mmCIF file of C-alpha atoms in Angstrom:
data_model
loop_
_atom_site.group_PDB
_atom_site.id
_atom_site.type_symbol
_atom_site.label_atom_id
_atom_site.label_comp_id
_atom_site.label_asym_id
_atom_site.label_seq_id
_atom_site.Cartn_x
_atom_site.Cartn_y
_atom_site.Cartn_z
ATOM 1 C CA UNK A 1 81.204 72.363 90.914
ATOM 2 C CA UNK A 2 79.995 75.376 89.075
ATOM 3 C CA UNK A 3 80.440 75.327 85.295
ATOM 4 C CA UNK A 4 79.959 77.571 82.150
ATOM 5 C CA UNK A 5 80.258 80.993 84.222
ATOM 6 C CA UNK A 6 79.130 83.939 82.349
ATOM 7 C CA UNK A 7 80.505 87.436 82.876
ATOM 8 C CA UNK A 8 78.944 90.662 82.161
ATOM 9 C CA UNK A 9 80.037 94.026 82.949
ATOM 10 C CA UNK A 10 76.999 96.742 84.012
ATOM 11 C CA UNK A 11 75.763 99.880 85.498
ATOM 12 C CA UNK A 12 76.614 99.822 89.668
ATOM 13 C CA UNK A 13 73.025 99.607 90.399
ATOM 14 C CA UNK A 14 72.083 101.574 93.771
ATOM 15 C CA UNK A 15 73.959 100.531 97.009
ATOM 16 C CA UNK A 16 70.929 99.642 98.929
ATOM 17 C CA UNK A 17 70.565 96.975 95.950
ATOM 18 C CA UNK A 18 74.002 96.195 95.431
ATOM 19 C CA UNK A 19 74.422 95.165 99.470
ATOM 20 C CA UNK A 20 71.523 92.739 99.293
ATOM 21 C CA UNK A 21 73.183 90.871 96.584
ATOM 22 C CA UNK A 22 76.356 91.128 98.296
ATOM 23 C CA UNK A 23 76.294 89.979 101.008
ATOM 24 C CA UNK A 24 73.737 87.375 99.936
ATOM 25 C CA UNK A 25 77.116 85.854 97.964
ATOM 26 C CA UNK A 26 79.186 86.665 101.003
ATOM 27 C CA UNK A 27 77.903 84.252 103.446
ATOM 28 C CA UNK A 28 78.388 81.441 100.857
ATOM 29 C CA UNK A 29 82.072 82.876 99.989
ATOM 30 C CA UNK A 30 84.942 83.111 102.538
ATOM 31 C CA UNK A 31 86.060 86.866 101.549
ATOM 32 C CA UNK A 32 88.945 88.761 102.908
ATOM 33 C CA UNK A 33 88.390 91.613 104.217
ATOM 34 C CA UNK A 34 89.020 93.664 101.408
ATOM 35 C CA UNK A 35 86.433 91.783 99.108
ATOM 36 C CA UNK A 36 83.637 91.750 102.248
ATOM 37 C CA UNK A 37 81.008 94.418 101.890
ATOM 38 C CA UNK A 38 82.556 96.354 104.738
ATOM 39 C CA UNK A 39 85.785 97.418 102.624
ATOM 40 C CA UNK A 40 83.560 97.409 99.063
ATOM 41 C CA UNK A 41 80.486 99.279 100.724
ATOM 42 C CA UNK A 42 83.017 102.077 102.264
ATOM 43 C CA UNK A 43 84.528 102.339 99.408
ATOM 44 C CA UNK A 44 81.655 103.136 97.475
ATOM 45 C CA UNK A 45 79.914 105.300 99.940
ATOM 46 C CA UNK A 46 82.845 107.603 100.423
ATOM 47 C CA UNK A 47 83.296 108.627 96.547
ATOM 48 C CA UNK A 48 81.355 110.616 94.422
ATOM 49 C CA UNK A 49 78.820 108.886 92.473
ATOM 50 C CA UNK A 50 80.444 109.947 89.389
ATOM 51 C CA UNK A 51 83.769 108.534 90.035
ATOM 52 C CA UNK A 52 82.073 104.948 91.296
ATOM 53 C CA UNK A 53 83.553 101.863 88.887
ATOM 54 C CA UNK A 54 81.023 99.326 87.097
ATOM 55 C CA UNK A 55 79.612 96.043 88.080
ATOM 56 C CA UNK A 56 81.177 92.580 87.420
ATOM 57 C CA UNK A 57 79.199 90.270 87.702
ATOM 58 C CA UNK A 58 79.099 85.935 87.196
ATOM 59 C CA UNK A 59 75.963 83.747 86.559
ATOM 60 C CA UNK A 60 75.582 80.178 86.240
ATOM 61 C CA UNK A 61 72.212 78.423 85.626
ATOM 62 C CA UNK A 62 70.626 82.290 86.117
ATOM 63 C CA UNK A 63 72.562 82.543 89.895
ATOM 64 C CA UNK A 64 75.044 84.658 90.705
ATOM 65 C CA UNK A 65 77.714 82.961 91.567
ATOM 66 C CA UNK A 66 80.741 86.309 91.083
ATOM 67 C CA UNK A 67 80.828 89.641 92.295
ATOM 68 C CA UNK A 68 83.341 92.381 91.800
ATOM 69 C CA UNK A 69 83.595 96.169 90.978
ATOM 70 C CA UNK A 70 85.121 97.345 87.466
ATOM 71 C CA UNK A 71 87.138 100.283 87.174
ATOM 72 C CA UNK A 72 87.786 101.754 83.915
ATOM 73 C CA UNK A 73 91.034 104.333 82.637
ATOM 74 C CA UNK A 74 93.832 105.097 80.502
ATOM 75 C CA UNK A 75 97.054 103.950 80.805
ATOM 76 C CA UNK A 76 100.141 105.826 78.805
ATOM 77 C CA UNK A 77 103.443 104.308 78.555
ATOM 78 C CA UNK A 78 107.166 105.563 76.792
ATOM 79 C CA UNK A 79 106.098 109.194 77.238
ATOM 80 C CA UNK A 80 102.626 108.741 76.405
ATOM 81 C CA UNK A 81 103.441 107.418 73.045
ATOM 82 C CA UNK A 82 101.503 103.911 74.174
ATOM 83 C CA UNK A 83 97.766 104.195 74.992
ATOM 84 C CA UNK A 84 96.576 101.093 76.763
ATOM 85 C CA UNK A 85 92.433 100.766 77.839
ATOM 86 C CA UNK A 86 92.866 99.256 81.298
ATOM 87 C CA UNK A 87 90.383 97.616 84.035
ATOM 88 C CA UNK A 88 90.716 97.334 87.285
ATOM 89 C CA UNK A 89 88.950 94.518 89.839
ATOM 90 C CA UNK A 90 87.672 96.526 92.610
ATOM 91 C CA UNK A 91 89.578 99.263 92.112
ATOM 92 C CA UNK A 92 88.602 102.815 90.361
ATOM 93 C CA UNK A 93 91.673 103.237 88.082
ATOM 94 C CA UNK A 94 91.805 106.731 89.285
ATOM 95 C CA UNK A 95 94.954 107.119 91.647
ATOM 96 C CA UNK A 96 92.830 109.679 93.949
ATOM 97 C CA UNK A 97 91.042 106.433 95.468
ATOM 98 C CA UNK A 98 93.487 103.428 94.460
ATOM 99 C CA UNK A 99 95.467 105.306 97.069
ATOM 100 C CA UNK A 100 93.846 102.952 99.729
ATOM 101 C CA UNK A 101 95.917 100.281 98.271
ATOM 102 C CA UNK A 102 93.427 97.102 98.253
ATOM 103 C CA UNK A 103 94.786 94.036 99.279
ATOM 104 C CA UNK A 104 93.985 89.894 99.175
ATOM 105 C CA UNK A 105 91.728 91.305 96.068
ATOM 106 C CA UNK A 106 89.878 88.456 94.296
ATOM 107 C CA UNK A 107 86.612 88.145 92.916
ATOM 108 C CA UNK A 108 83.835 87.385 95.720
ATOM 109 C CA UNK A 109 82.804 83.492 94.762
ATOM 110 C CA UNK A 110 81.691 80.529 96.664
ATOM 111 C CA UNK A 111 83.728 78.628 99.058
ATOM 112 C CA UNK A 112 85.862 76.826 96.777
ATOM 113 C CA UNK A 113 85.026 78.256 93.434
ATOM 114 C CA UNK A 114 87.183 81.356 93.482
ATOM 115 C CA UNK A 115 89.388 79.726 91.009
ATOM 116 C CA UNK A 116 86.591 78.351 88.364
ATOM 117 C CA UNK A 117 84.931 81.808 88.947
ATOM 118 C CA UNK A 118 88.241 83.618 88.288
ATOM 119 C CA UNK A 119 89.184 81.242 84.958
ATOM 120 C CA UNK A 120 85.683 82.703 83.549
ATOM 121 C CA UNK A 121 86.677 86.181 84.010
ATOM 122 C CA UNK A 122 90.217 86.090 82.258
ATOM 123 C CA UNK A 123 88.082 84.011 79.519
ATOM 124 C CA UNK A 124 85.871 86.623 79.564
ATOM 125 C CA UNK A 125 88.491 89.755 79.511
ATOM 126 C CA UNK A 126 90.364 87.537 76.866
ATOM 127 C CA UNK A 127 87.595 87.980 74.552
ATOM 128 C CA UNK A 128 86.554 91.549 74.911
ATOM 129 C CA UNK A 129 88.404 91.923 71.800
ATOM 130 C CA UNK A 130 89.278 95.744 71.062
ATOM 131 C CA UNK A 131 87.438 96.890 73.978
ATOM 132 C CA UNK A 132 90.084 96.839 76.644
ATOM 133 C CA UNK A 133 93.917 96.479 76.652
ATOM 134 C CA UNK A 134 95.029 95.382 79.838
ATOM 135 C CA UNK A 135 92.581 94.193 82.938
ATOM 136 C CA UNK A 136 94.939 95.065 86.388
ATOM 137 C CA UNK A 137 94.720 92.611 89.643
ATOM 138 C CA UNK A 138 96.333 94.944 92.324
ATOM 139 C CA UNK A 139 97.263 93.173 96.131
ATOM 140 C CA UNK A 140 96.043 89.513 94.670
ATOM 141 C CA UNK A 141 97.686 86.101 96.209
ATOM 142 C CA UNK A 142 95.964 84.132 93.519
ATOM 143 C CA UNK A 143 98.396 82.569 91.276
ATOM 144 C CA UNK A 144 96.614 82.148 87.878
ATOM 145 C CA UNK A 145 97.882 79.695 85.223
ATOM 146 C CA UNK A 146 99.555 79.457 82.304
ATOM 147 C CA UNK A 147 96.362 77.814 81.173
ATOM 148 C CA UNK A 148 94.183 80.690 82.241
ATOM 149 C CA UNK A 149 96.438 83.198 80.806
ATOM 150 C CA UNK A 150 98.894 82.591 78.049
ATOM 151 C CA UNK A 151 96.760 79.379 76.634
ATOM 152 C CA UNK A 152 93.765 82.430 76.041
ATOM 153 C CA UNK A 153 96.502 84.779 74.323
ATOM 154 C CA UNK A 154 97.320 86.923 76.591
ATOM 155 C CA UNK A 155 100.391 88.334 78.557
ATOM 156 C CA UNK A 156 100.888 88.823 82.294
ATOM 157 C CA UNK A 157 103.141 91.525 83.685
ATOM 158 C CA UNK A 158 103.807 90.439 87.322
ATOM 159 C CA UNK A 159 105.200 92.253 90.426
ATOM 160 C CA UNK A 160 105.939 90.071 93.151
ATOM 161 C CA UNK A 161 106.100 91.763 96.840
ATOM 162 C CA UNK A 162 106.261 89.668 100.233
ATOM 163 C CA UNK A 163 103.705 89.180 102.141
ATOM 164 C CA UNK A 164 103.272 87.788 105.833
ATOM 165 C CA UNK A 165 100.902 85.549 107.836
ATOM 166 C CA UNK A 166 100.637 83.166 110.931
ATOM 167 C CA UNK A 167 98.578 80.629 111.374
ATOM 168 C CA UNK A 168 97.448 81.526 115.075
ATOM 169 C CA UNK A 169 96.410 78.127 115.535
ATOM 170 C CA UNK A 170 100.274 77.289 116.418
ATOM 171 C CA UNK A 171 99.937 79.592 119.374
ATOM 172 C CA UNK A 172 97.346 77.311 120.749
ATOM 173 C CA UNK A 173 99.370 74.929 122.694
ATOM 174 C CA UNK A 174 101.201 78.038 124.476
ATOM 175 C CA UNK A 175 98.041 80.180 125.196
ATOM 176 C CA UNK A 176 98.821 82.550 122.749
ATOM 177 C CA UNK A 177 102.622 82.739 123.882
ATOM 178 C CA UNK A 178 105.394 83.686 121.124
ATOM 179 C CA UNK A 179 108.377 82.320 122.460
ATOM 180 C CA UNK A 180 108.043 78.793 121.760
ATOM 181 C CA UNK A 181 107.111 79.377 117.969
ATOM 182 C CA UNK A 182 110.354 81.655 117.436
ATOM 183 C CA UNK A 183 114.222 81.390 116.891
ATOM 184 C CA UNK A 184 116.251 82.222 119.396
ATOM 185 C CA UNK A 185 117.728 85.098 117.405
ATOM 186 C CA UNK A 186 113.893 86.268 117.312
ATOM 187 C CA UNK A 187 113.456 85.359 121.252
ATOM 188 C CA UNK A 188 116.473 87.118 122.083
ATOM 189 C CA UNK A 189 115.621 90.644 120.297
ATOM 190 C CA UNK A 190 111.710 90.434 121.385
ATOM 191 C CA UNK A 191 113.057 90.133 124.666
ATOM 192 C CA UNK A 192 115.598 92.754 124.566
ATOM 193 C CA UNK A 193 113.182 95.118 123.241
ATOM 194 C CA UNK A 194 110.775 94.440 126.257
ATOM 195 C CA UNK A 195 113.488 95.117 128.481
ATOM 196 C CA UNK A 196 113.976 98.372 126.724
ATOM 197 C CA UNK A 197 110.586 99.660 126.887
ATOM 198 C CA UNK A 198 109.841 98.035 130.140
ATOM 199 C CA UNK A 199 112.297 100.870 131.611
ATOM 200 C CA UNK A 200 109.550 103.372 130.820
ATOM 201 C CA UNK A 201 106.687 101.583 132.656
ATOM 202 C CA UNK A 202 105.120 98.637 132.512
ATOM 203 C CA UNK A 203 103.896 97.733 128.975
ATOM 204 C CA UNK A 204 100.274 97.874 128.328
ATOM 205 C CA UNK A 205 97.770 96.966 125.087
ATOM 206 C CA UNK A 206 94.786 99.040 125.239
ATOM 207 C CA UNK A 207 91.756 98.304 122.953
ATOM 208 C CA UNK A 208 89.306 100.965 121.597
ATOM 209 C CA UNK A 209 86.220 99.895 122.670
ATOM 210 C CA UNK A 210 84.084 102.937 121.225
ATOM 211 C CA UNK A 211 83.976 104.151 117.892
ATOM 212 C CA UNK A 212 84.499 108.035 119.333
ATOM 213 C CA UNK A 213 87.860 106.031 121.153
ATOM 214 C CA UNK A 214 88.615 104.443 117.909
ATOM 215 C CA UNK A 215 88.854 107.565 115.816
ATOM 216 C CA UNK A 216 90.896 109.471 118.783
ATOM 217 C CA UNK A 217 93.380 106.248 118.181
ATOM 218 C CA UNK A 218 93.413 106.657 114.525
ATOM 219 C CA UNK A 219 93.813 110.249 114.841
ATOM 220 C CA UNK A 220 96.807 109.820 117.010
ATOM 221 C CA UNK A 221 98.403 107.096 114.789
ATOM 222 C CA UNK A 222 97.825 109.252 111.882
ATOM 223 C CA UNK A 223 100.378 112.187 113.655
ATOM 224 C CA UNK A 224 103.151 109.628 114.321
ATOM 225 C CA UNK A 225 102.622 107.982 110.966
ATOM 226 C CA UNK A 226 102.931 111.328 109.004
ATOM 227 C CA UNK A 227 105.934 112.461 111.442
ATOM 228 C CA UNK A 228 107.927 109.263 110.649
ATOM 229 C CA UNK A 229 107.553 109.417 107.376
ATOM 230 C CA UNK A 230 108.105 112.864 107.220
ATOM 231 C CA UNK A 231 111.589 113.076 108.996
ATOM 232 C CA UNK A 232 112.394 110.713 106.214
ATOM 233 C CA UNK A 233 111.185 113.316 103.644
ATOM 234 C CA UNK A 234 109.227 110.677 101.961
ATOM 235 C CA UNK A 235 105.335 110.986 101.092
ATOM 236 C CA UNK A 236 102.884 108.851 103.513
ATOM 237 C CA UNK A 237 99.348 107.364 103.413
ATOM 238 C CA UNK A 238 97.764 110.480 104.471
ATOM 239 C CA UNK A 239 99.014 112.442 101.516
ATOM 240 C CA UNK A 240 96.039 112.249 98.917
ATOM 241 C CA UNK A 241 92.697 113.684 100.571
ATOM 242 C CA UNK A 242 90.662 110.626 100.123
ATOM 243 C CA UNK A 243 92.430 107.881 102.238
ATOM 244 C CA UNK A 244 91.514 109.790 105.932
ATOM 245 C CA UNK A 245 88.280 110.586 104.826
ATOM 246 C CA UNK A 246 87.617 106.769 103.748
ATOM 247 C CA UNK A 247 89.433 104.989 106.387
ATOM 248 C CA UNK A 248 87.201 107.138 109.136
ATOM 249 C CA UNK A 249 84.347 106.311 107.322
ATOM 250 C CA UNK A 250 85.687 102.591 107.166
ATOM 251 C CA UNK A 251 85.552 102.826 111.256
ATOM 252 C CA UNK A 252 82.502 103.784 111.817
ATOM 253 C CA UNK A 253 80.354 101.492 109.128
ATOM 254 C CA UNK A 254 82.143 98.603 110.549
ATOM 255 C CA UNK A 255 83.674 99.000 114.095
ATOM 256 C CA UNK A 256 80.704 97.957 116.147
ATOM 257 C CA UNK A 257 80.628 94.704 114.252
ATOM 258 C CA UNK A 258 84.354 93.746 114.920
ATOM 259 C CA UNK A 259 85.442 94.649 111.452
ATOM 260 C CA UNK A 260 87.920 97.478 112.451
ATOM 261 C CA UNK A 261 89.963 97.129 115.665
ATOM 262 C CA UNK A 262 92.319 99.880 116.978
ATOM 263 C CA UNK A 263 95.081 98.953 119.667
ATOM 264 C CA UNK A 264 97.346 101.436 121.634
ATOM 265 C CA UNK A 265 100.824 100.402 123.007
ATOM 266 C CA UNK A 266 102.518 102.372 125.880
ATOM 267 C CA UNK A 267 105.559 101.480 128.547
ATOM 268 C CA UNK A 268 104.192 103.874 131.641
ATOM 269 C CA UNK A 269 102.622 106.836 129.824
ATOM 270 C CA UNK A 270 105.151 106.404 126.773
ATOM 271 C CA UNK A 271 103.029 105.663 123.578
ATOM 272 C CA UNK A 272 105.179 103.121 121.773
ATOM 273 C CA UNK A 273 102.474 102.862 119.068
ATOM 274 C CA UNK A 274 99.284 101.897 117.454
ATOM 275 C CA UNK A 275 97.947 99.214 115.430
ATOM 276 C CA UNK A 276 94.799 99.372 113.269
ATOM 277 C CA UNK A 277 93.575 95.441 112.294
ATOM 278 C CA UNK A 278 90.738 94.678 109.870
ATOM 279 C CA UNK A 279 88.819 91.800 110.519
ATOM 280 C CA UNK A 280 87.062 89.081 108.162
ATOM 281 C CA UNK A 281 85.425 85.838 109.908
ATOM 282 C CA UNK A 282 88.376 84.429 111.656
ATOM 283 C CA UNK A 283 91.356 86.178 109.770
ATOM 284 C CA UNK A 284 92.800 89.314 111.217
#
């Protein structure tokens, strides 16, 4: 068990450098994807060098046992009449390139450490003193406890959004068939809706399989994603200039290693849709 975890907060030394050391701690952690070097790395290789956050970093016994960027901004509240210092793990605190919207954020830590890891860093933020306000934990699953939070003094400010997964294990004993894992309410729509497109053509999953294909798929997806979003005159993803830019950089860093996957849907020559995974060790 690690023990008396000290946090400091530095200069992002140069990527080259910084990718050593991470992934040296990833391949003792269990990251998601959005804490692996292939989200982090992208990130950081697709902004300017003047916008890139700080360093957090974790030692114990002169190791480092936590890794994480450190954003920096300032937050105004009641018509700007509250000035707050903010934070932000692994994010920039500038909404131009938040706009990727990280998710399952955390601090990259040994298998089974995240939470001791984590503890030291509220400790930590708790006493920065006047130096910061707030410290913001966008897209994180981690509860932390009222031992780790109010017991140091501080407030939380939570906002709670669902989130889904499936253990893909429970497909196992039907060979990766839905059916028997759903209700029959679920069984009977799934089934109607294959019925549906089935009157196109038969249905067909189609994997990119180069990185040209996979940004022709993520082209395409982008057009129906904007269009959809557009007949319901609401902004989409695409919006802010940085999120293409990043997320086709994002595809060809990490494609080739199974870290991106693109899929295309069609019923005859009907495209029903697209679906763009990320991949981290045996999550999807």
């Amino acid at each position: 068990m690690i023990r008396d975890v000290e946090f400091s907060h530095e200069a992002l030394p140069p990527l080259a450098t910084l990718e050593r050391e991470w992934r040296t701690l990833e391949a003792v952690a269990r990251p998601s994807f959005f804490t692996s070097w292939q989200w982090i790395g992208t990130l950081l290789a697709a902004m300017p060098a003047a916008h890139r956050p700080n360093l957090l970093r974790g030692a114990a016994r002169g190791a480092t046992v936590g890794l994480a960027l450190l954003g920096a901004g300032i937050t105004r509240r009641r018509n700007g009449l509250v000035r707050s210092r903010a934070l932000y793990l692994n994010e920039t605190g500038d909404p131009r390139f938040d706009s990727i919207t990280i998710e399952h954020n955390g601090i990259l830590a040994p298998v089974g450490q995240e939470v001791v890891v984590l503890d030291s860093a509220i400790a930590w933020f708790a006493d920065l003193g006047d130096v910061a306000d707030e410290l913001y934990v966008s897209g994180s699953t981690l509860r932390l406890s009222e031992t780790t939070v109010e017991g140091r003094g501080l407030g939380r400010s939570e906002t709670a959004l669902p989130s889904y997964s499936l253990d893909l294990g429970l497909l196992s004993p039907s060979s990766g068939e839905l059916y028997p894992v759903l209700s029959a309410n679920a069984r009977q729509q799934l089934r109607r809706a294959f019925r549906q497109f089935e009157s196109y053509g038969p249905l067909q999953l189609s994997a990119a399989t180069t990185i040209a294909e996979a940004l022709a798929f993520f082209a395409e997806l982008k057009a129906l994603h904007c269009a959809s979003w557009e007949r319901r005159g609401k902004r989409h993803a695409f919006a802010g200039e940085f999120f293409e830019p990043f997320h086709r950089l994002l595809i060809e860093r990490s494609f080739a290693g199974g870290g991106t996957q693109l899929l295309r849907a069609t019923a005859g020559g009907r495209i029903i849709g697209y679906l763009y995974n990320f991949r981290a060790g045996d999550r999807i």
